Amino acid sequence: MYLPLSPAISEEHVAAGRRQPVTEVAFLFAELGTTDGHAGLGFSYATRAGGPGLYAHAKEIVPLLLGEDPNDVGRVREKLVAAGASAGRTGLAAQAIGAVDVGLWDLKAKRANLSLAKLLGSHRDAVSCYTTSGGSLSVPADKVVENARRSLAQGAGGIGIAVGAQEVSHDVERMRAVREALGDDVPLIACADQQWNRVQAGRHARRLDEFSVQWLADPLDAHDTKGHAALAATLTTPIATGATLTSVDEHWRLMTADAAAVLQPDVAAIGGITPFLRVAALADQHHLTLAPHFATELHVHLAAAYPGGAWVEHVDWLAPLFNEKLAVENGAVAVPDQPGIGLSLSERSRMWTTDRIEFAESV
C-alpha cells in the first residue's frame, strides 16, 4: 500500500542533492486471523525505498505462521527470523517481520480484551506530545511561529523545529523567533535530521543551548555513536537519536556510550513491538527519556507503558489509513482504550492497496 503525501516532505538534504522528496510512504499490513474468530492488525512502513522488498520477504516467510499459537509471540517471531536468516536479522528482513509482530501483539491484546498499553502495563492514560509538521527548514520564521501557535491551540504540548541549515544564523534566527513568541514555558525540540558532521554539530549545537531546547534530535549520522557521545559531553542541551536504527544492539551501543539522553526508537525500523520492548527496558535501566519516532497511533501505547519520562511525536500522516482518530488535548495524546492497538483500516486505505496475498490452512 502506498500512502500519498501532499505536499511532499522536502528538507535540506533534498536541496543539497542527497535525497529525493518524500512523496509517499509504503506500508506493509498484516491481517492475522484465528480459528476462534479473533483478528489482529499489524503494519510496517518504508520511505523513499524498500516497500516492495518488505512485501517480497513477508510473502516468503508468512506461511510459517499457519497452525501456530498466536499467544506465543516470541517463539513465533523467532521462527520467522530463522526462516529469513540468510537475508539478515536487521534492516529490511526484520522490518518485514515487524508487521507480523505488531499484528500478533494486537491480536494478543484483543483476546485479553485489553488495549495494548494495558496489556503491557500502562503507566499513564495520556502521553505528552510534540509536533514537527510546521517547522521545516524551508518555512520562514514568521510562518513557523504561526504554525506553532496553531499546533498549541490544537492541543500539542511541544513544538519541533527543523535545524541543520548550512548557515547557523538561519537556525538561530528561527529558534529565537519562536522562543520569543511562545515564551519560556513551551517545550521546543530542535530536529537536525542527521545533517551535520562532527565539526558542524559542535559549532551549531552550542548556539542552541541559549534557547533551553528540550532536546536536539539527530545532530549526526545515527550510527556515529562516538560522535554523539563526544557532542553530548559538551552541551547542556540533551541529545536524542535512534529513529533510523534497526536493531536492539545499535540502541544498546548508544546507551552504554552515554551518547543520548533521549531515545527515539521506531517500531517499524527496529522490527516490531518485541524488539522495541527490549530497547525500552534497557532505556529504563539507563534512566533515559523515551520519545518514539513517527506512527503516533502505535507508539502512544508503547510510550504509555514506559516507566520513565515519555513523549510521542504527533504526526497526522497516517490518519487517512484508519477509521479511528487520536484525541490530542492539553499537550498530550490520549491512549486509546479499545482492545488491541485500537485501529481498523479505512475504505480509503483499501483503495490505495496495490497488492495483497492470502494464506490459509487447508481443511
PDB file of N, CA, C and O in Angstrom, residues 84-159:
ATOM      1  N   GLY A  84      14.183 -16.458   7.647  1.00  0.00           N
ATOM      2  CA  GLY A  84      14.753 -15.457   6.753  1.00  0.00           C
ATOM      3  C   GLY A  84      16.157 -15.060   7.121  1.00  0.00           C
ATOM      4  O   GLY A  84      16.626 -13.991   6.726  1.00  0.00           O
ATOM      5  N   ALA A  85      16.872 -15.919   7.874  1.00  0.00           N
ATOM      6  CA  ALA A  85      18.186 -15.550   8.399  1.00  0.00           C
ATOM      7  C   ALA A  85      19.189 -15.223   7.309  1.00  0.00           C
ATOM      8  O   ALA A  85      20.091 -14.408   7.517  1.00  0.00           O
ATOM      9  N   SER A  86      19.048 -15.833   6.134  1.00  0.00           N
ATOM     10  CA  SER A  86      20.011 -15.563   5.064  1.00  0.00           C
ATOM     11  C   SER A  86      19.917 -14.125   4.566  1.00  0.00           C
ATOM     12  O   SER A  86      20.852 -13.609   3.955  1.00  0.00           O
ATOM     13  N   ALA A  87      18.788 -13.468   4.836  1.00  0.00           N
ATOM     14  CA  ALA A  87      18.610 -12.062   4.459  1.00  0.00           C
ATOM     15  C   ALA A  87      19.035 -11.124   5.585  1.00  0.00           C
ATOM     16  O   ALA A  87      18.978  -9.904   5.426  1.00  0.00           O
ATOM     17  N   GLY A  88      19.441 -11.695   6.724  1.00  0.00           N
ATOM     18  CA  GLY A  88      19.889 -10.885   7.843  1.00  0.00           C
ATOM     19  C   GLY A  88      18.863 -10.819   8.959  1.00  0.00           C
ATOM     20  O   GLY A  88      17.719 -11.254   8.804  1.00  0.00           O
ATOM     21  N   ARG A  89      19.290 -10.265  10.080  1.00  0.00           N
ATOM     22  CA  ARG A  89      18.423 -10.164  11.264  1.00  0.00           C
ATOM     23  C   ARG A  89      18.041  -8.724  11.587  1.00  0.00           C
ATOM     24  O   ARG A  89      17.391  -8.469  12.596  1.00  0.00           O
ATOM     25  N   THR A  90      18.483  -7.789  10.766  1.00  0.00           N
ATOM     26  CA  THR A  90      18.121  -6.388  10.968  1.00  0.00           C
ATOM     27  C   THR A  90      17.651  -5.818   9.632  1.00  0.00           C
ATOM     28  O   THR A  90      17.545  -6.533   8.640  1.00  0.00           O
ATOM     29  N   GLY A  91      17.397  -4.518   9.616  1.00  0.00           N
ATOM     30  CA  GLY A  91      17.027  -3.870   8.363  1.00  0.00           C
ATOM     31  C   GLY A  91      15.749  -4.414   7.762  1.00  0.00           C
ATOM     32  O   GLY A  91      14.790  -4.741   8.471  1.00  0.00           O
ATOM     33  N   LEU A  92      15.736  -4.522   6.455  1.00  0.00           N
ATOM     34  CA  LEU A  92      14.527  -4.874   5.726  1.00  0.00           C
ATOM     35  C   LEU A  92      13.929  -6.192   6.189  1.00  0.00           C
ATOM     36  O   LEU A  92      12.701  -6.319   6.320  1.00  0.00           O
ATOM     37  N   ALA A  93      14.780  -7.199   6.438  1.00  0.00           N
ATOM     38  CA  ALA A  93      14.265  -8.505   6.858  1.00  0.00           C
ATOM     39  C   ALA A  93      13.506  -8.398   8.172  1.00  0.00           C
ATOM     40  O   ALA A  93      12.408  -8.952   8.332  1.00  0.00           O
ATOM     41  N   ALA A  94      14.082  -7.689   9.150  1.00  0.00           N
ATOM     42  CA  ALA A  94      13.415  -7.521  10.440  1.00  0.00           C
ATOM     43  C   ALA A  94      12.166  -6.658  10.310  1.00  0.00           C
ATOM     44  O   ALA A  94      11.160  -6.902  10.986  1.00  0.00           O
ATOM     45  N   GLN A  95      12.217  -5.660   9.435  1.00  0.00           N
ATOM     46  CA  GLN A  95      11.077  -4.763   9.275  1.00  0.00           C
ATOM     47  C   GLN A  95       9.881  -5.469   8.645  1.00  0.00           C
ATOM     48  O   GLN A  95       8.728  -5.149   8.954  1.00  0.00           O
ATOM     49  N   ALA A  96      10.133  -6.427   7.772  1.00  0.00           N
ATOM     50  CA  ALA A  96       9.035  -7.222   7.214  1.00  0.00           C
ATOM     51  C   ALA A  96       8.382  -8.052   8.310  1.00  0.00           C
ATOM     52  O   ALA A  96       7.146  -8.144   8.399  1.00  0.00           O
ATOM     53  N   ILE A  97       9.197  -8.652   9.166  1.00  0.00           N
ATOM     54  CA  ILE A  97       8.670  -9.427  10.294  1.00  0.00           C
ATOM     55  C   ILE A  97       7.948  -8.515  11.272  1.00  0.00           C
ATOM     56  O   ILE A  97       6.986  -8.916  11.935  1.00  0.00           O
ATOM     57  N   GLY A  98       8.385  -7.261  11.350  1.00  0.00           N
ATOM     58  CA  GLY A  98       7.779  -6.318  12.278  1.00  0.00           C
ATOM     59  C   GLY A  98       6.286  -6.144  12.077  1.00  0.00           C
ATOM     60  O   GLY A  98       5.537  -5.990  13.047  1.00  0.00           O
ATOM     61  N   ALA A  99       5.825  -6.161  10.833  1.00  0.00           N
ATOM     62  CA  ALA A  99       4.389  -6.029  10.580  1.00  0.00           C
ATOM     63  C   ALA A  99       3.622  -7.186  11.214  1.00  0.00           C
ATOM     64  O   ALA A  99       2.545  -7.000  11.796  1.00  0.00           O
ATOM     65  N   VAL A 100       4.189  -8.387  11.121  1.00  0.00           N
ATOM     66  CA  VAL A 100       3.561  -9.563  11.729  1.00  0.00           C
ATOM     67  C   VAL A 100       3.636  -9.477  13.252  1.00  0.00           C
ATOM     68  O   VAL A 100       2.668  -9.778  13.956  1.00  0.00           O
ATOM     69  N   ASP A 101       4.788  -9.046  13.769  1.00  0.00           N
ATOM     70  CA  ASP A 101       4.975  -8.932  15.211  1.00  0.00           C
ATOM     71  C   ASP A 101       3.952  -7.974  15.819  1.00  0.00           C
ATOM     72  O   ASP A 101       3.333  -8.275  16.848  1.00  0.00           O
ATOM     73  N   VAL A 102       3.750  -6.829  15.187  1.00  0.00           N
ATOM     74  CA  VAL A 102       2.746  -5.876  15.667  1.00  0.00           C
ATOM     75  C   VAL A 102       1.357  -6.518  15.628  1.00  0.00           C
ATOM     76  O   VAL A 102       0.563  -6.376  16.567  1.00  0.00           O
ATOM     77  N   GLY A 103       1.060  -7.249  14.547  1.00  0.00           N
ATOM     78  CA  GLY A 103      -0.230  -7.914  14.438  1.00  0.00           C
ATOM     79  C   GLY A 103      -0.447  -8.950  15.525  1.00  0.00           C
ATOM     80  O   GLY A 103      -1.567  -9.106  16.040  1.00  0.00           O
ATOM     81  N   LEU A 104       0.601  -9.675  15.894  1.00  0.00           N
ATOM     82  CA  LEU A 104       0.493 -10.679  16.959  1.00  0.00           C
ATOM     83  C   LEU A 104       0.209 -10.024  18.308  1.00  0.00           C
ATOM     84  O   LEU A 104      -0.606 -10.525  19.102  1.00  0.00           O
ATOM     85  N   TRP A 105       0.872  -8.899  18.583  1.00  0.00           N
ATOM     86  CA  TRP A 105       0.607  -8.196  19.836  1.00  0.00           C
ATOM     87  C   TRP A 105      -0.801  -7.604  19.856  1.00  0.00           C
ATOM     88  O   TRP A 105      -1.487  -7.607  20.886  1.00  0.00           O
ATOM     89  N   ASP A 106      -1.247  -7.075  18.714  1.00  0.00           N
ATOM     90  CA  ASP A 106      -2.615  -6.558  18.611  1.00  0.00           C
ATOM     91  C   ASP A 106      -3.615  -7.679  18.889  1.00  0.00           C
ATOM     92  O   ASP A 106      -4.583  -7.503  19.641  1.00  0.00           O
ATOM     93  N   LEU A 107      -3.352  -8.826  18.299  1.00  0.00           N
ATOM     94  CA  LEU A 107      -4.227  -9.989  18.486  1.00  0.00           C
ATOM     95  C   LEU A 107      -4.221 -10.445  19.946  1.00  0.00           C
ATOM     96  O   LEU A 107      -5.279 -10.748  20.522  1.00  0.00           O
ATOM     97  N   LYS A 108      -3.056 -10.487  20.551  1.00  0.00           N
ATOM     98  CA  LYS A 108      -2.947 -10.915  21.951  1.00  0.00           C
ATOM     99  C   LYS A 108      -3.743  -9.999  22.870  1.00  0.00           C
ATOM    100  O   LYS A 108      -4.454 -10.462  23.775  1.00  0.00           O
ATOM    101  N   ALA A 109      -3.625  -8.683  22.642  1.00  0.00           N
ATOM    102  CA  ALA A 109      -4.359  -7.729  23.466  1.00  0.00           C
ATOM    103  C   ALA A 109      -5.864  -7.845  23.248  1.00  0.00           C
ATOM    104  O   ALA A 109      -6.652  -7.759  24.201  1.00  0.00           O
ATOM    105  N   LYS A 110      -6.273  -8.047  22.007  1.00  0.00           N
ATOM    106  CA  LYS A 110      -7.704  -8.195  21.725  1.00  0.00           C
ATOM    107  C   LYS A 110      -8.278  -9.434  22.393  1.00  0.00           C
ATOM    108  O   LYS A 110      -9.397  -9.406  22.921  1.00  0.00           O
ATOM    109  N   ARG A 111      -7.529 -10.536  22.374  1.00  0.00           N
ATOM    110  CA  ARG A 111      -8.020 -11.762  23.003  1.00  0.00           C
ATOM    111  C   ARG A 111      -8.125 -11.595  24.517  1.00  0.00           C
ATOM    112  O   ARG A 111      -8.939 -12.253  25.169  1.00  0.00           O
ATOM    113  N   ALA A 112      -7.318 -10.690  25.080  1.00  0.00           N
ATOM    114  CA  ALA A 112      -7.403 -10.392  26.508  1.00  0.00           C
ATOM    115  C   ALA A 112      -8.419  -9.288  26.800  1.00  0.00           C
ATOM    116  O   ALA A 112      -8.647  -8.955  27.965  1.00  0.00           O
ATOM    117  N   ASN A 113      -9.006  -8.709  25.733  1.00  0.00           N
ATOM    118  CA  ASN A 113      -9.958  -7.604  25.842  1.00  0.00           C
ATOM    119  C   ASN A 113      -9.340  -6.406  26.566  1.00  0.00           C
ATOM    120  O   ASN A 113      -9.969  -5.745  27.385  1.00  0.00           O
ATOM    121  N   LEU A 114      -8.064  -6.137  26.208  1.00  0.00           N
ATOM    122  CA  LEU A 114      -7.342  -5.015  26.780  1.00  0.00           C
ATOM    123  C   LEU A 114      -6.712  -4.183  25.674  1.00  0.00           C
ATOM    124  O   LEU A 114      -6.373  -4.713  24.610  1.00  0.00           O
ATOM    125  N   SER A 115      -6.548  -2.894  25.921  1.00  0.00           N
ATOM    126  CA  SER A 115      -5.734  -2.113  25.000  1.00  0.00           C
ATOM    127  C   SER A 115      -4.305  -2.629  25.082  1.00  0.00           C
ATOM    128  O   SER A 115      -3.898  -3.247  26.075  1.00  0.00           O
ATOM    129  N   LEU A 116      -3.510  -2.360  24.049  1.00  0.00           N
ATOM    130  CA  LEU A 116      -2.119  -2.800  24.069  1.00  0.00           C
ATOM    131  C   LEU A 116      -1.390  -2.191  25.263  1.00  0.00           C
ATOM    132  O   LEU A 116      -0.604  -2.871  25.939  1.00  0.00           O
ATOM    133  N   ALA A 117      -1.644  -0.911  25.538  1.00  0.00           N
ATOM    134  CA  ALA A 117      -0.990  -0.259  26.680  1.00  0.00           C
ATOM    135  C   ALA A 117      -1.317  -0.970  27.987  1.00  0.00           C
ATOM    136  O   ALA A 117      -0.429  -1.207  28.819  1.00  0.00           O
ATOM    137  N   LYS A 118      -2.586  -1.325  28.186  1.00  0.00           N
ATOM    138  CA  LYS A 118      -2.985  -2.015  29.414  1.00  0.00           C
ATOM    139  C   LYS A 118      -2.374  -3.409  29.484  1.00  0.00           C
ATOM    140  O   LYS A 118      -1.971  -3.881  30.557  1.00  0.00           O
ATOM    141  N   LEU A 119      -2.305  -4.097  28.357  1.00  0.00           N
ATOM    142  CA  LEU A 119      -1.700  -5.423  28.334  1.00  0.00           C
ATOM    143  C   LEU A 119      -0.233  -5.362  28.766  1.00  0.00           C
ATOM    144  O   LEU A 119       0.250  -6.235  29.500  1.00  0.00           O
ATOM    145  N   LEU A 120       0.477  -4.325  28.299  1.00  0.00           N
ATOM    146  CA  LEU A 120       1.896  -4.183  28.601  1.00  0.00           C
ATOM    147  C   LEU A 120       2.141  -3.637  30.011  1.00  0.00           C
ATOM    148  O   LEU A 120       3.239  -3.771  30.541  1.00  0.00           O
ATOM    149  N   GLY A 121       1.122  -3.020  30.602  1.00  0.00           N
ATOM    150  CA  GLY A 121       1.261  -2.422  31.926  1.00  0.00           C
ATOM    151  C   GLY A 121       1.424  -0.924  31.851  1.00  0.00           C
ATOM    152  O   GLY A 121       2.526  -0.395  31.981  1.00  0.00           O
ATOM    153  N   SER A 122       0.320  -0.228  31.642  1.00  0.00           N
ATOM    154  CA  SER A 122       0.371   1.208  31.389  1.00  0.00           C
ATOM    155  C   SER A 122       0.750   2.000  32.626  1.00  0.00           C
ATOM    156  O   SER A 122       0.372   1.664  33.749  1.00  0.00           O
ATOM    157  N   HIS A 123       1.514   3.072  32.421  1.00  0.00           N
ATOM    158  CA  HIS A 123       1.892   3.997  33.489  1.00  0.00           C
ATOM    159  C   HIS A 123       1.156   5.329  33.391  1.00  0.00           C
ATOM    160  O   HIS A 123       1.273   6.162  34.291  1.00  0.00           O
ATOM    161  N   ARG A 124       0.427   5.550  32.301  1.00  0.00           N
ATOM    162  CA  ARG A 124      -0.259   6.825  32.109  1.00  0.00           C
ATOM    163  C   ARG A 124      -1.387   6.644  31.100  1.00  0.00           C
ATOM    164  O   ARG A 124      -1.345   5.729  30.276  1.00  0.00           O
ATOM    165  N   ASP A 125      -2.388   7.500  31.179  1.00  0.00           N
ATOM    166  CA  ASP A 125      -3.533   7.445  30.271  1.00  0.00           C
ATOM    167  C   ASP A 125      -3.386   8.396  29.087  1.00  0.00           C
ATOM    168  O   ASP A 125      -4.193   8.355  28.156  1.00  0.00           O
ATOM    169  N   ALA A 126      -2.387   9.270  29.135  1.00  0.00           N
ATOM    170  CA  ALA A 126      -2.111  10.187  28.039  1.00  0.00           C
ATOM    171  C   ALA A 126      -0.611  10.439  28.019  1.00  0.00           C
ATOM    172  O   ALA A 126       0.044  10.433  29.066  1.00  0.00           O
ATOM    173  N   VAL A 127      -0.071  10.662  26.830  1.00  0.00           N
ATOM    174  CA  VAL A 127       1.381  10.824  26.660  1.00  0.00           C
ATOM    175  C   VAL A 127       1.671  12.206  26.092  1.00  0.00           C
ATOM    176  O   VAL A 127       1.057  12.623  25.094  1.00  0.00           O
ATOM    177  N   SER A 128       2.602  12.906  26.701  1.00  0.00           N
ATOM    178  CA  SER A 128       2.997  14.229  26.213  1.00  0.00           C
ATOM    179  C   SER A 128       3.403  14.140  24.745  1.00  0.00           C
ATOM    180  O   SER A 128       4.051  13.181  24.322  1.00  0.00           O
ATOM    181  N   CYS A 129       3.022  15.151  23.966  1.00  0.00           N
ATOM    182  CA  CYS A 129       3.292  15.089  22.527  1.00  0.00           C
ATOM    183  C   CYS A 129       3.843  16.407  22.016  1.00  0.00           C
ATOM    184  O   CYS A 129       3.602  17.473  22.579  1.00  0.00           O
ATOM    185  N   TYR A 130       4.627  16.292  20.961  1.00  0.00           N
ATOM    186  CA  TYR A 130       5.106  17.467  20.239  1.00  0.00           C
ATOM    187  C   TYR A 130       4.837  17.249  18.760  1.00  0.00           C
ATOM    188  O   TYR A 130       4.653  16.112  18.298  1.00  0.00           O
ATOM    189  N   THR A 131       4.777  18.321  18.009  1.00  0.00           N
ATOM    190  CA  THR A 131       4.521  18.223  16.576  1.00  0.00           C
ATOM    191  C   THR A 131       5.686  18.822  15.800  1.00  0.00           C
ATOM    192  O   THR A 131       6.308  19.794  16.240  1.00  0.00           O
ATOM    193  N   THR A 132       5.976  18.234  14.649  1.00  0.00           N
ATOM    194  CA  THR A 132       7.062  18.724  13.788  1.00  0.00           C
ATOM    195  C   THR A 132       6.536  19.188  12.437  1.00  0.00           C
ATOM    196  O   THR A 132       7.317  19.467  11.531  1.00  0.00           O
ATOM    197  N   SER A 133       5.225  19.282  12.296  1.00  0.00           N
ATOM    198  CA  SER A 133       4.631  19.477  10.973  1.00  0.00           C
ATOM    199  C   SER A 133       4.775  20.896  10.425  1.00  0.00           C
ATOM    200  O   SER A 133       4.640  21.098   9.215  1.00  0.00           O
ATOM    201  N   GLY A 134       5.052  21.885  11.263  1.00  0.00           N
ATOM    202  CA  GLY A 134       5.050  23.259  10.757  1.00  0.00           C
ATOM    203  C   GLY A 134       6.360  23.987  10.814  1.00  0.00           C
ATOM    204  O   GLY A 134       6.414  25.200  10.597  1.00  0.00           O
ATOM    205  N   GLY A 135       7.466  23.250  11.089  1.00  0.00           N
ATOM    206  CA  GLY A 135       8.720  23.944  11.304  1.00  0.00           C
ATOM    207  C   GLY A 135       9.857  23.509  10.412  1.00  0.00           C
ATOM    208  O   GLY A 135      11.019  23.583  10.812  1.00  0.00           O
ATOM    209  N   SER A 136       9.570  23.080   9.194  1.00  0.00           N
ATOM    210  CA  SER A 136      10.630  22.619   8.301  1.00  0.00           C
ATOM    211  C   SER A 136      11.534  23.781   7.894  1.00  0.00           C
ATOM    212  O   SER A 136      11.177  24.950   8.001  1.00  0.00           O
ATOM    213  N   LEU A 137      12.708  23.449   7.385  1.00  0.00           N
ATOM    214  CA  LEU A 137      13.728  24.453   7.086  1.00  0.00           C
ATOM    215  C   LEU A 137      13.291  25.478   6.047  1.00  0.00           C
ATOM    216  O   LEU A 137      13.744  26.623   6.052  1.00  0.00           O
ATOM    217  N   SER A 138      12.428  25.071   5.143  1.00  0.00           N
ATOM    218  CA  SER A 138      12.014  25.973   4.070  1.00  0.00           C
ATOM    219  C   SER A 138      10.962  26.990   4.513  1.00  0.00           C
ATOM    220  O   SER A 138      10.628  27.908   3.772  1.00  0.00           O
ATOM    221  N   VAL A 139      10.441  26.832   5.732  1.00  0.00           N
ATOM    222  CA  VAL A 139       9.381  27.720   6.225  1.00  0.00           C
ATOM    223  C   VAL A 139      10.012  28.937   6.902  1.00  0.00           C
ATOM    224  O   VAL A 139      10.849  28.797   7.795  1.00  0.00           O
ATOM    225  N   PRO A 140       9.631  30.174   6.509  1.00  0.00           N
ATOM    226  CA  PRO A 140      10.173  31.380   7.134  1.00  0.00           C
ATOM    227  C   PRO A 140       9.833  31.446   8.622  1.00  0.00           C
ATOM    228  O   PRO A 140       8.856  30.842   9.081  1.00  0.00           O
ATOM    229  N   ALA A 141      10.629  32.201   9.357  1.00  0.00           N
ATOM    230  CA  ALA A 141      10.484  32.257  10.811  1.00  0.00           C
ATOM    231  C   ALA A 141       9.089  32.694  11.240  1.00  0.00           C
ATOM    232  O   ALA A 141       8.507  32.129  12.171  1.00  0.00           O
ATOM    233  N   ASP A 142       8.519  33.716  10.578  1.00  0.00           N
ATOM    234  CA  ASP A 142       7.201  34.196  10.996  1.00  0.00           C
ATOM    235  C   ASP A 142       6.117  33.140  10.765  1.00  0.00           C
ATOM    236  O   ASP A 142       5.178  33.006  11.551  1.00  0.00           O
ATOM    237  N   LYS A 143       6.285  32.348   9.704  1.00  0.00           N
ATOM    238  CA  LYS A 143       5.331  31.287   9.426  1.00  0.00           C
ATOM    239  C   LYS A 143       5.501  30.133  10.415  1.00  0.00           C
ATOM    240  O   LYS A 143       4.520  29.493  10.820  1.00  0.00           O
ATOM    241  N   VAL A 144       6.725  29.852  10.826  1.00  0.00           N
ATOM    242  CA  VAL A 144       6.967  28.832  11.849  1.00  0.00           C
ATOM    243  C   VAL A 144       6.247  29.212  13.138  1.00  0.00           C
ATOM    244  O   VAL A 144       5.614  28.372  13.796  1.00  0.00           O
ATOM    245  N   VAL A 145       6.320  30.487  13.507  1.00  0.00           N
ATOM    246  CA  VAL A 145       5.635  30.964  14.706  1.00  0.00           C
ATOM    247  C   VAL A 145       4.124  30.783  14.563  1.00  0.00           C
ATOM    248  O   VAL A 145       3.449  30.301  15.481  1.00  0.00           O
ATOM    249  N   GLU A 146       3.595  31.150  13.413  1.00  0.00           N
ATOM    250  CA  GLU A 146       2.153  30.997  13.169  1.00  0.00           C
ATOM    251  C   GLU A 146       1.736  29.531  13.268  1.00  0.00           C
ATOM    252  O   GLU A 146       0.716  29.200  13.894  1.00  0.00           O
ATOM    253  N   ASN A 147       2.504  28.656  12.646  1.00  0.00           N
ATOM    254  CA  ASN A 147       2.188  27.229  12.688  1.00  0.00           C
ATOM    255  C   ASN A 147       2.281  26.677  14.107  1.00  0.00           C
ATOM    256  O   ASN A 147       1.461  25.838  14.523  1.00  0.00           O
ATOM    257  N   ALA A 148       3.281  27.149  14.860  1.00  0.00           N
ATOM    258  CA  ALA A 148       3.453  26.680  16.233  1.00  0.00           C
ATOM    259  C   ALA A 148       2.256  27.082  17.098  1.00  0.00           C
ATOM    260  O   ALA A 148       1.749  26.272  17.894  1.00  0.00           O
ATOM    261  N   ARG A 149       1.807  28.315  16.945  1.00  0.00           N
ATOM    262  CA  ARG A 149       0.652  28.758  17.725  1.00  0.00           C
ATOM    263  C   ARG A 149      -0.593  27.938  17.389  1.00  0.00           C
ATOM    264  O   ARG A 149      -1.375  27.577  18.280  1.00  0.00           O
ATOM    265  N   ARG A 150      -0.754  27.612  16.119  1.00  0.00           N
ATOM    266  CA  ARG A 150      -1.897  26.804  15.707  1.00  0.00           C
ATOM    267  C   ARG A 150      -1.816  25.406  16.324  1.00  0.00           C
ATOM    268  O   ARG A 150      -2.810  24.865  16.822  1.00  0.00           O
ATOM    269  N   SER A 151      -0.621  24.808  16.305  1.00  0.00           N
ATOM    270  CA  SER A 151      -0.447  23.463  16.863  1.00  0.00           C
ATOM    271  C   SER A 151      -0.736  23.447  18.361  1.00  0.00           C
ATOM    272  O   SER A 151      -1.367  22.521  18.882  1.00  0.00           O
ATOM    273  N   LEU A 152      -0.272  24.477  19.071  1.00  0.00           N
ATOM    274  CA  LEU A 152      -0.539  24.551  20.505  1.00  0.00           C
ATOM    275  C   LEU A 152      -2.033  24.697  20.774  1.00  0.00           C
ATOM    276  O   LEU A 152      -2.577  24.079  21.697  1.00  0.00           O
ATOM    277  N   ALA A 153      -2.703  25.492  19.951  1.00  0.00           N
ATOM    278  CA  ALA A 153      -4.149  25.670  20.114  1.00  0.00           C
ATOM    279  C   ALA A 153      -4.902  24.369  19.843  1.00  0.00           C
ATOM    280  O   ALA A 153      -5.989  24.142  20.399  1.00  0.00           O
ATOM    281  N   GLN A 154      -4.320  23.511  19.002  1.00  0.00           N
ATOM    282  CA  GLN A 154      -4.948  22.230  18.677  1.00  0.00           C
ATOM    283  C   GLN A 154      -4.592  21.126  19.665  1.00  0.00           C
ATOM    284  O   GLN A 154      -5.007  19.991  19.488  1.00  0.00           O
ATOM    285  N   GLY A 155      -3.808  21.465  20.698  1.00  0.00           N
ATOM    286  CA  GLY A 155      -3.556  20.503  21.764  1.00  0.00           C
ATOM    287  C   GLY A 155      -2.141  20.023  21.931  1.00  0.00           C
ATOM    288  O   GLY A 155      -1.849  19.290  22.889  1.00  0.00           O
ATOM    289  N   ALA A 156      -1.232  20.349  21.008  1.00  0.00           N
ATOM    290  CA  ALA A 156       0.144  19.875  21.111  1.00  0.00           C
ATOM    291  C   ALA A 156       0.816  20.437  22.363  1.00  0.00           C
ATOM    292  O   ALA A 156       0.515  21.556  22.800  1.00  0.00           O
ATOM    293  N   GLY A 157       1.759  19.670  22.918  1.00  0.00           N
ATOM    294  CA  GLY A 157       2.447  20.110  24.121  1.00  0.00           C
ATOM    295  C   GLY A 157       3.827  20.677  23.871  1.00  0.00           C
ATOM    296  O   GLY A 157       4.405  21.323  24.744  1.00  0.00           O
ATOM    297  N   GLY A 158       4.387  20.420  22.698  1.00  0.00           N
ATOM    298  CA  GLY A 158       5.714  20.919  22.356  1.00  0.00           C
ATOM    299  C   GLY A 158       5.812  21.138  20.865  1.00  0.00           C
ATOM    300  O   GLY A 158       4.994  20.618  20.086  1.00  0.00           O
ATOM    301  N   ILE A 159       6.817  21.882  20.450  1.00  0.00           N
ATOM    302  CA  ILE A 159       6.982  22.247  19.046  1.00  0.00           C
ATOM    303  C   ILE A 159       8.361  21.800  18.552  1.00  0.00           C
ATOM    304  O   ILE A 159       9.391  22.173  19.121  1.00  0.00           O
TER     305      ILE A 159
END
